Coordinates of C-alpha atoms in Angstrom, one line a residue:
X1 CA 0.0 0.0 0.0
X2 CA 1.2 3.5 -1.1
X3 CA 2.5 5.5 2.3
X4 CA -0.4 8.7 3.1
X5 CA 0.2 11.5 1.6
X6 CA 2.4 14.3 3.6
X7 CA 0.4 17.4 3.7
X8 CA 1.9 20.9 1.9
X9 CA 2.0 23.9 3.8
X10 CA -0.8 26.1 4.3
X11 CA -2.0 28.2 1.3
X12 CA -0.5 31.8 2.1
X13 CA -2.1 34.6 0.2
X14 CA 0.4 36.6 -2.6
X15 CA 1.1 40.2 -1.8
X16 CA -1.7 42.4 -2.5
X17 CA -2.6 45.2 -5.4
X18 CA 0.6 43.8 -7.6
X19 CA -1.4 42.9 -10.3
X20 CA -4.0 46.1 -10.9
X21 CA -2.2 47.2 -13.6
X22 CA -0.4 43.9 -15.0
X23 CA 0.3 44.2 -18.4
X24 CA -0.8 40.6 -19.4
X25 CA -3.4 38.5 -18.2
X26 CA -1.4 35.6 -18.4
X27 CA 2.3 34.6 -19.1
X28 CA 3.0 30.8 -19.7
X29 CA 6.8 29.4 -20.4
X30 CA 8.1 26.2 -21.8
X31 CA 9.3 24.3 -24.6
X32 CA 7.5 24.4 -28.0
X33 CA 6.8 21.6 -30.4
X34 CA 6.4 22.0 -34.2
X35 CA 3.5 19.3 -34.3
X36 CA 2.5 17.0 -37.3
X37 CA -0.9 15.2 -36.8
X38 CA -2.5 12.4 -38.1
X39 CA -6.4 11.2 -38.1
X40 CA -8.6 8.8 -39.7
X41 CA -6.0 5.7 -40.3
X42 CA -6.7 2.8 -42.3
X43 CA -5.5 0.8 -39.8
X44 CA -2.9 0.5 -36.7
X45 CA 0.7 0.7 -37.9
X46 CA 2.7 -2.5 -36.7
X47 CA 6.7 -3.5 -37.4
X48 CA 6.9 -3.6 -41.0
X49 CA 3.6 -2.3 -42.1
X50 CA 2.8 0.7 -44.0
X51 CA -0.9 2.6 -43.3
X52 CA -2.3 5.8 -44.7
X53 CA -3.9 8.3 -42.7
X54 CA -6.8 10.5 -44.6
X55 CA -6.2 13.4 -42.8
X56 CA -3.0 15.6 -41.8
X57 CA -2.4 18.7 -39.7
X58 CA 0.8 20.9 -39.3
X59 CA 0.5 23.4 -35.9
X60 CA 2.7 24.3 -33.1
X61 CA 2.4 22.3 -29.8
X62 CA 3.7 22.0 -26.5
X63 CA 3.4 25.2 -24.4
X64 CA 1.9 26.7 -27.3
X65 CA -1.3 24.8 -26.7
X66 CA -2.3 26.8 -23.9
X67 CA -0.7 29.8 -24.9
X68 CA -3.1 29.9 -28.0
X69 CA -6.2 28.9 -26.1
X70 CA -5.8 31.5 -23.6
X71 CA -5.4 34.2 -26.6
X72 CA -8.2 32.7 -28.4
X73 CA -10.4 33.6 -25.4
X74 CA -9.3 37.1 -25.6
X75 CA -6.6 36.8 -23.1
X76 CA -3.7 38.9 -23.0
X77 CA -1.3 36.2 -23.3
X78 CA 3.0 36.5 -23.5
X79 CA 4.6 33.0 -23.7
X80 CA 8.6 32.8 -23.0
X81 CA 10.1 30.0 -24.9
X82 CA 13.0 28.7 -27.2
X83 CA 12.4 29.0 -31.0
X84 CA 14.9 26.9 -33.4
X85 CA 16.3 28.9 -36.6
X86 CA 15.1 26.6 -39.0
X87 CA 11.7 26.4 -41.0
X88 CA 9.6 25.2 -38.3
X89 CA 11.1 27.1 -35.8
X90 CA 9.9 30.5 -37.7
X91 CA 6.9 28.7 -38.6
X92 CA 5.7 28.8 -35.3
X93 CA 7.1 31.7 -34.4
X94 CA 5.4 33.9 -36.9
X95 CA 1.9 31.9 -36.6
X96 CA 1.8 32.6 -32.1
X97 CA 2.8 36.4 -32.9
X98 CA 1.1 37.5 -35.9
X99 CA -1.9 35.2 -36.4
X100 CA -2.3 34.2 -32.6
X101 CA -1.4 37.6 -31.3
X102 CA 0.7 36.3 -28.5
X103 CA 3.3 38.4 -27.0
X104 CA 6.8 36.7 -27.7
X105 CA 9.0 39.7 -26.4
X106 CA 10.2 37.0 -24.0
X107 CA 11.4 34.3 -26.3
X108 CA 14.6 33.8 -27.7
X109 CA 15.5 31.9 -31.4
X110 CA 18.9 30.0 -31.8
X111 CA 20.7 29.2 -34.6
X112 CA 22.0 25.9 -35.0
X113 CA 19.1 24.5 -32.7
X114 CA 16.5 23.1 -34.5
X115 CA 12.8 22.6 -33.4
X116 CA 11.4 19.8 -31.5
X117 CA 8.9 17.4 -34.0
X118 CA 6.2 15.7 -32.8
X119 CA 4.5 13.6 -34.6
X120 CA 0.7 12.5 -33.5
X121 CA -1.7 9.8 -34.2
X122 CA -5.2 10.6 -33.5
X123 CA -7.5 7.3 -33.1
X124 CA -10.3 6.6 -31.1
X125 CA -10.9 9.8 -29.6
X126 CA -7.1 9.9 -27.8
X127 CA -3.6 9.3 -29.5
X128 CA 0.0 8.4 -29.4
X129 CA 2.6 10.4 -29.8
X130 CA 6.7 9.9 -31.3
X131 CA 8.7 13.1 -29.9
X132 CA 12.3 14.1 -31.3
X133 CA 14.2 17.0 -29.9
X134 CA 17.1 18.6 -27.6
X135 CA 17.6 20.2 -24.3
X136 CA 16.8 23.8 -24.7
X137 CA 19.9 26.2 -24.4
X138 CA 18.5 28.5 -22.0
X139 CA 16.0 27.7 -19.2
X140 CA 12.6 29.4 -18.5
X141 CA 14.4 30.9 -15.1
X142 CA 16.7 33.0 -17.2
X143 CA 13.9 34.0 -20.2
X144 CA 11.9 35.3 -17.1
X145 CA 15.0 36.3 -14.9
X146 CA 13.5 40.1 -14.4
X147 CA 10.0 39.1 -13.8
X148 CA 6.6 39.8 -16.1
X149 CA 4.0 41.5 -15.0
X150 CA 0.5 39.7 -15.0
X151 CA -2.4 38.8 -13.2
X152 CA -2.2 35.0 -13.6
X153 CA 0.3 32.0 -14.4
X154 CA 0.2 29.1 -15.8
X155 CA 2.7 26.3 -14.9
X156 CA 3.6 22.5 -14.1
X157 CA 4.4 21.8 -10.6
X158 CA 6.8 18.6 -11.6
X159 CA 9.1 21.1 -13.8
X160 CA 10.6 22.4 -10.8
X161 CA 11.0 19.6 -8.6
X162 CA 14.5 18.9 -9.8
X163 CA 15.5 22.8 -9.7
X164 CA 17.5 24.1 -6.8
X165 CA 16.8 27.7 -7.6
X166 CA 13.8 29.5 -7.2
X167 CA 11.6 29.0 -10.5
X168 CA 10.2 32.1 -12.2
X169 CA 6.9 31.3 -11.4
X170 CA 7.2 31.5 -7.3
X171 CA 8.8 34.8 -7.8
X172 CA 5.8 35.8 -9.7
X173 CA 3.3 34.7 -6.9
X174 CA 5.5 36.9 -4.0
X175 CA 4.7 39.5 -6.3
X176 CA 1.3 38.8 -6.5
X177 CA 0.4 37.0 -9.8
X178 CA -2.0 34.1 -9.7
X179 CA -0.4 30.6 -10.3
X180 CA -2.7 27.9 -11.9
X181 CA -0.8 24.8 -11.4
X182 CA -1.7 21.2 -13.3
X183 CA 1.0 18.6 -12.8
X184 CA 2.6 16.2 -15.0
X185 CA 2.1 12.4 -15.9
X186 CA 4.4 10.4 -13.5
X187 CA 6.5 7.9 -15.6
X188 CA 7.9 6.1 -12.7
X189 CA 4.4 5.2 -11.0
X190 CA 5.9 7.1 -7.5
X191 CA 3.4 9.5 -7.6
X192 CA 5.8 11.5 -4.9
X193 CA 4.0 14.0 -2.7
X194 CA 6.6 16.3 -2.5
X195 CA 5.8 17.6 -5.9
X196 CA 2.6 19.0 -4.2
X197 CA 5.0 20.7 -2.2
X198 CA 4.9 24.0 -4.0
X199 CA 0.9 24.6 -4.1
X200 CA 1.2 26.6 -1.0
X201 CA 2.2 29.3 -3.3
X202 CA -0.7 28.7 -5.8
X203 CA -4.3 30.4 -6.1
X204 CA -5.4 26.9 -8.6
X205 CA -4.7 23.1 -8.7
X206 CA -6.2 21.7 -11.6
X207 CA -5.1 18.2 -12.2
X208 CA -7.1 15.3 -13.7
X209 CA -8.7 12.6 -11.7
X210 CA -5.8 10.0 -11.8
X211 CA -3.6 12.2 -11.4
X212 CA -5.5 13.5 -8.2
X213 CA -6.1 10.2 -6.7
X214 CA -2.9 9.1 -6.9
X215 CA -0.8 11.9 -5.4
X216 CA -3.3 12.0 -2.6
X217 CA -4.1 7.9 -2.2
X218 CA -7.8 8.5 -2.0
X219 CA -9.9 6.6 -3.7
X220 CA -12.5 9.2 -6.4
X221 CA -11.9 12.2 -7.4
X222 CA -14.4 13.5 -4.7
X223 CA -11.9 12.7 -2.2
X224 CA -8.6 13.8 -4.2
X225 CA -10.3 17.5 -4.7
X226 CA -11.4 17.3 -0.9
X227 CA -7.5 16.5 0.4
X228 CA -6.1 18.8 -2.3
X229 CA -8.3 21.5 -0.9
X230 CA -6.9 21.8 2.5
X231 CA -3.8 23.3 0.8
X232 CA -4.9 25.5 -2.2
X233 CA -7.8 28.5 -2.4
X234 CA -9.3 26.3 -5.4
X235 CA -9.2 23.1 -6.9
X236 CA -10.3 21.5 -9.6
X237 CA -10.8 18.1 -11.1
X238 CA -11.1 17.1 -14.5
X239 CA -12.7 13.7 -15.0
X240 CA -13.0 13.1 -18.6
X241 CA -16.4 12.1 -20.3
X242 CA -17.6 12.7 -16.6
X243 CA -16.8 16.3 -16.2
X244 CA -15.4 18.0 -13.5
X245 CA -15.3 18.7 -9.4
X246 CA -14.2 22.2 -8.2
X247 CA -13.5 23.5 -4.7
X248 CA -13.4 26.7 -3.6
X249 CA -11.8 26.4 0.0
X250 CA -12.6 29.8 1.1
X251 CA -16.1 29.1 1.1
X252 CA -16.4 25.3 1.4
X253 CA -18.3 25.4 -2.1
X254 CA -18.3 21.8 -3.6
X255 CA -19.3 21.9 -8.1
X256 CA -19.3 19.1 -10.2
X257 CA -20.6 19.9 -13.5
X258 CA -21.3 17.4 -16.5
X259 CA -18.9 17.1 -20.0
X260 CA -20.8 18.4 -23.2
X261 CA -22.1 15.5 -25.0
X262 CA -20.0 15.9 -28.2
X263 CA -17.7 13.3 -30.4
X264 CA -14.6 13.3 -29.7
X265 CA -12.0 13.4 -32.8
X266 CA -8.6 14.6 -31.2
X267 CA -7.8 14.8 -27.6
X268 CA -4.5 16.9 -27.9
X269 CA -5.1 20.0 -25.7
X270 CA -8.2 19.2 -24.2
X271 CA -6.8 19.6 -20.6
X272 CA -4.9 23.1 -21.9
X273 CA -8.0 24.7 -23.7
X274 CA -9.8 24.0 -20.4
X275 CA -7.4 25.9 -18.1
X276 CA -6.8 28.3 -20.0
X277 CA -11.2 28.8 -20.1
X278 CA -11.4 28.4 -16.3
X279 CA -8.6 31.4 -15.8
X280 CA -10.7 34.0 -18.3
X281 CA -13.8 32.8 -15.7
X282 CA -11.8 33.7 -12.7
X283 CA -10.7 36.8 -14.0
X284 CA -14.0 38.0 -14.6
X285 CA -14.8 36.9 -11.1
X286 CA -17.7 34.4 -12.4
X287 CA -19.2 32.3 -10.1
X288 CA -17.2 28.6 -9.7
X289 CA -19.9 27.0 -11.4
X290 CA -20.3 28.8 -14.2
X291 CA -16.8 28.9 -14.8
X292 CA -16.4 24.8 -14.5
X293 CA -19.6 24.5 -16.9
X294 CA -18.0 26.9 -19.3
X295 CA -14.3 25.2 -19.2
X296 CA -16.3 21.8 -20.1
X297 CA -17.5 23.2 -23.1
X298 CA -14.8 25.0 -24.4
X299 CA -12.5 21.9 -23.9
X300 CA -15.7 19.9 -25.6
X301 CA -15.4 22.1 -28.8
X302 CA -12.0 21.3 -29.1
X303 CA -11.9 17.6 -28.8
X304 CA -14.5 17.6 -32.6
X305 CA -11.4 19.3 -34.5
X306 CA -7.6 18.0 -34.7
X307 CA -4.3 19.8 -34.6
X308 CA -3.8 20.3 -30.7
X309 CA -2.9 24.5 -29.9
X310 CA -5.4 25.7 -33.3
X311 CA -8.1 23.2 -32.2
X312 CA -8.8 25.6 -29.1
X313 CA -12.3 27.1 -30.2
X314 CA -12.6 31.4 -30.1
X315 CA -15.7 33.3 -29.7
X316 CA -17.1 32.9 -32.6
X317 CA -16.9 28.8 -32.4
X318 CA -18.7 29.5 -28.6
X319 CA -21.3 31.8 -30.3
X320 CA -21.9 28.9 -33.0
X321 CA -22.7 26.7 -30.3
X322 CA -24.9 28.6 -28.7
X323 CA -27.2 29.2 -31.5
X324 CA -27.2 25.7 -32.9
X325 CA -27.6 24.3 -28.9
X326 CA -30.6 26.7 -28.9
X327 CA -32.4 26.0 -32.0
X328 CA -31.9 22.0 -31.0
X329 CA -34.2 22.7 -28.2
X330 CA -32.1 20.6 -25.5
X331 CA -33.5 22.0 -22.6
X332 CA -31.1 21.1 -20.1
X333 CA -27.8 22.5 -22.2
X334 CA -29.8 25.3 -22.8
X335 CA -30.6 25.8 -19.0
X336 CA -26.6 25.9 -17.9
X337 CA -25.4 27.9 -20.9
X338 CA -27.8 30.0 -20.6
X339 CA -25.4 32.4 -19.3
X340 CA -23.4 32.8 -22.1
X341 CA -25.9 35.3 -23.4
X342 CA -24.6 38.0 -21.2
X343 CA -20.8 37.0 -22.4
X344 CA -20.3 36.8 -25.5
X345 CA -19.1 39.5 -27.4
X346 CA -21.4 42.2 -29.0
X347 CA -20.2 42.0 -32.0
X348 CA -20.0 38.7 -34.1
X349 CA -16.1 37.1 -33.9
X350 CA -14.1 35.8 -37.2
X351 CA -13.3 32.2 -38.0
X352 CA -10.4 31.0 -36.1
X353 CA -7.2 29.4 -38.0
X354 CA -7.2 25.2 -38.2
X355 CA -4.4 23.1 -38.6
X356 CA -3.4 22.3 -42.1
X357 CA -1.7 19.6 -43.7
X358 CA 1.8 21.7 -44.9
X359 CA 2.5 25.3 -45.9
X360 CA 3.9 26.9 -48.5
X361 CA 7.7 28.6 -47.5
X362 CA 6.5 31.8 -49.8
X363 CA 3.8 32.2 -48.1
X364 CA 5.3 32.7 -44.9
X365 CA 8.8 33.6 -45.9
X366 CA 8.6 36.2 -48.6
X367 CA 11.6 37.6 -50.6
X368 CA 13.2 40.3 -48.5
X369 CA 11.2 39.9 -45.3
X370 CA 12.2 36.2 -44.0
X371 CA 15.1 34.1 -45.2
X372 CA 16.3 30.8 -44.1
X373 CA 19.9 32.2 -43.9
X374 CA 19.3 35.2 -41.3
X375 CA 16.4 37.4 -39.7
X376 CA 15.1 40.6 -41.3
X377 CA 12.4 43.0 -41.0
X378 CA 9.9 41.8 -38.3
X379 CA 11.8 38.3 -37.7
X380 CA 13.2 37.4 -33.7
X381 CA 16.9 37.7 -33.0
X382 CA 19.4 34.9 -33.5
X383 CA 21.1 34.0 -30.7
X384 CA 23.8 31.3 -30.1
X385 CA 23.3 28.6 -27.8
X386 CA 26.0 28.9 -24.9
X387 CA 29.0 26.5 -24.8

């Protein structure tokens, strides 16, 4: 039997009135992925076998998952990161800052360090995943070493449990920013509860329900959010096709809401596109429920398209929703979205970007602006990895 899990310390409040006038919403930081995905296979691939997939998507992943869905939402959003030189690497960079409209004045390129690939097959509703790449030449301490100002974080509580000096993000929370913490998969099977160590300096836990139950050795996720919450303002849950369980242990309030019925093509991002939904509803102080039961659908409306970071769904995909859940006549969907009448957006929102099968180099990388040899114009600085 696993050992009981050794309590954190006691949630202690950031410093007060640091964030009035932040200058982003959120900032995120970590490594990002140029992503290749594949959906609707012929078959399973197996030693010696070749199988063709019908459908193909190019997008950028990793970090850039959430950094795309918080934007999306209308989220001031600046994402610290490592960018390689080559085609990918500008790729990605060009689609977060110009197309995604995420601040990158914290990133760095390299030359001579090329992107990390991922490439994903997407079956069944979940998918597997063949990752090639290096160690980045410069950690998310030093992109951040000055500090960012911003009302929320957004980080992984397992990144820093190997780190003996303070990570960016507790620096951020003694100055008053809101960290939203999830936590990685553990490989090992340890589950060690000293990576829960650090959520005394979080506002938000939000893992998922075996991730919960096994860093707490409970039994449901009931019981996971209920330990969790002794030790963090809020917690949160996600369970899947079951929904999700929030806490709010300032006031004792207990939410589980229901998952939006809805077919699920491609699970990549699910869990960022829902964070990154639960923060906008917490920074426009809505009430727990509302912001659970909006989180559901927004992850929901990503799972029906492929392509991970540009399958998060914008305002005008929530809008679409709406009307079509409204003409169906489902009373009950109608009766807890019926809120989202009073937020959307007055005016009518454009058609967000989905992830394609390739792109074209002159598209992106016109004579005289970009060139594969060396930045110009609007492109990032090269920079050298150290050593």
């Amino acid at each position: 039997m696993s050992p009981p899990i050794q309590a954190p310390a006691p949630f202690q409040a950031p410093q007060a009135g640091a964030t009035a006038d932040a200058r982003f919403d959120v900032v995120l930081a970590g490594s990002v992925f140029f992503d290749i995905v594949f959906t609707d296979l012929h078959g399973v691939p197996s030693a010696g076998t070749e199988v063709w997939a019908d459908g193909m998507g190019s997008t950028p992943g990793g970090i850039a998952n959430l950094a795309v869905a918080a934007s999306r939402l209308g989220l001031t959003t600046s994402l610290a990161s490592v960018f390689g030189d080559d085609v990918y690497g500008r790729w990605c960079w060009e689609l977060l800052e110009e197309h995604e409209g995420i601040d990158l004045s914290r990133s760095r390129r390299f030359e001579n360090w090329h992107t990390a690939v991922t490439v994903s097959v997407a079956q069944h509703g979940d998918r597997s995943m063949i990752t090639h790449g290096h160690p980045s030449p410069i950690s998310s301490d030093a992109l951040l070493s000055d500090g960012i100002s911003s009302r929320t974080a957004l980080t992984e509580l397992g990144v820093m449990s190997s780190l003996e000096q303070e990570p960016w993000w507790l620096r951020a929370a003694g100055q008053g920013t809101r960290i939203f913490a999830d936590v990685g998969w553990d490989d090992t099977g340890a589950w060690d509860p000293a990576v829960l160590e650090p959520l005394s300096s979080c506002y938000a836990f939000l893992p998922n329900e075996r991730e919960a139950v096994e860093y707490t050795r409970t039994e449901s996720p009931l019981a996971a959010a209920r330990a969790l919450a002794a030790h963090v303002p809020l917690v949160v849950v996600t369970c899947g096709k079951d929904g999700a369980i929030g806490i709010d242990s300032a006031t004792g309030e207990e939410v589980r809401v229901p998952a939006v019925p809805v077919r699920a093509y491609d699970a990549t991002g699910a869990g960022d596109v829902f964070g990154a939904s639960f923060v906008l509803g917490t920074l426009r102080d809505w009430p727990l429920e509302q912001r659970l039961t909006f989180s559901a659908l927004c992850s929901a409306l990503a799972v029906q398209q492929f392509g991970g970071s540009l399958a998060a769904p914008g305002w005008g995909d929530i809008a679409d929703w709406w009307e079509a859940t409204r003409a169906s006549g489902d009373a009950d969907l109608i009766r807890r979205y019926s809120f989202l009448q009073d937020v959307l957006p007055p005016e009518r929102a454009g058609a967000v970007r989905r992830a394609e099968a390739t792109f074209r180099l002159i598209d992106h990388f016109p004579p005289g602006r970009h060139t594969l040899s060396g930045a110009q114009g609007a492109a990032p600085r090269d920079e050298r990895p150290a050593g």
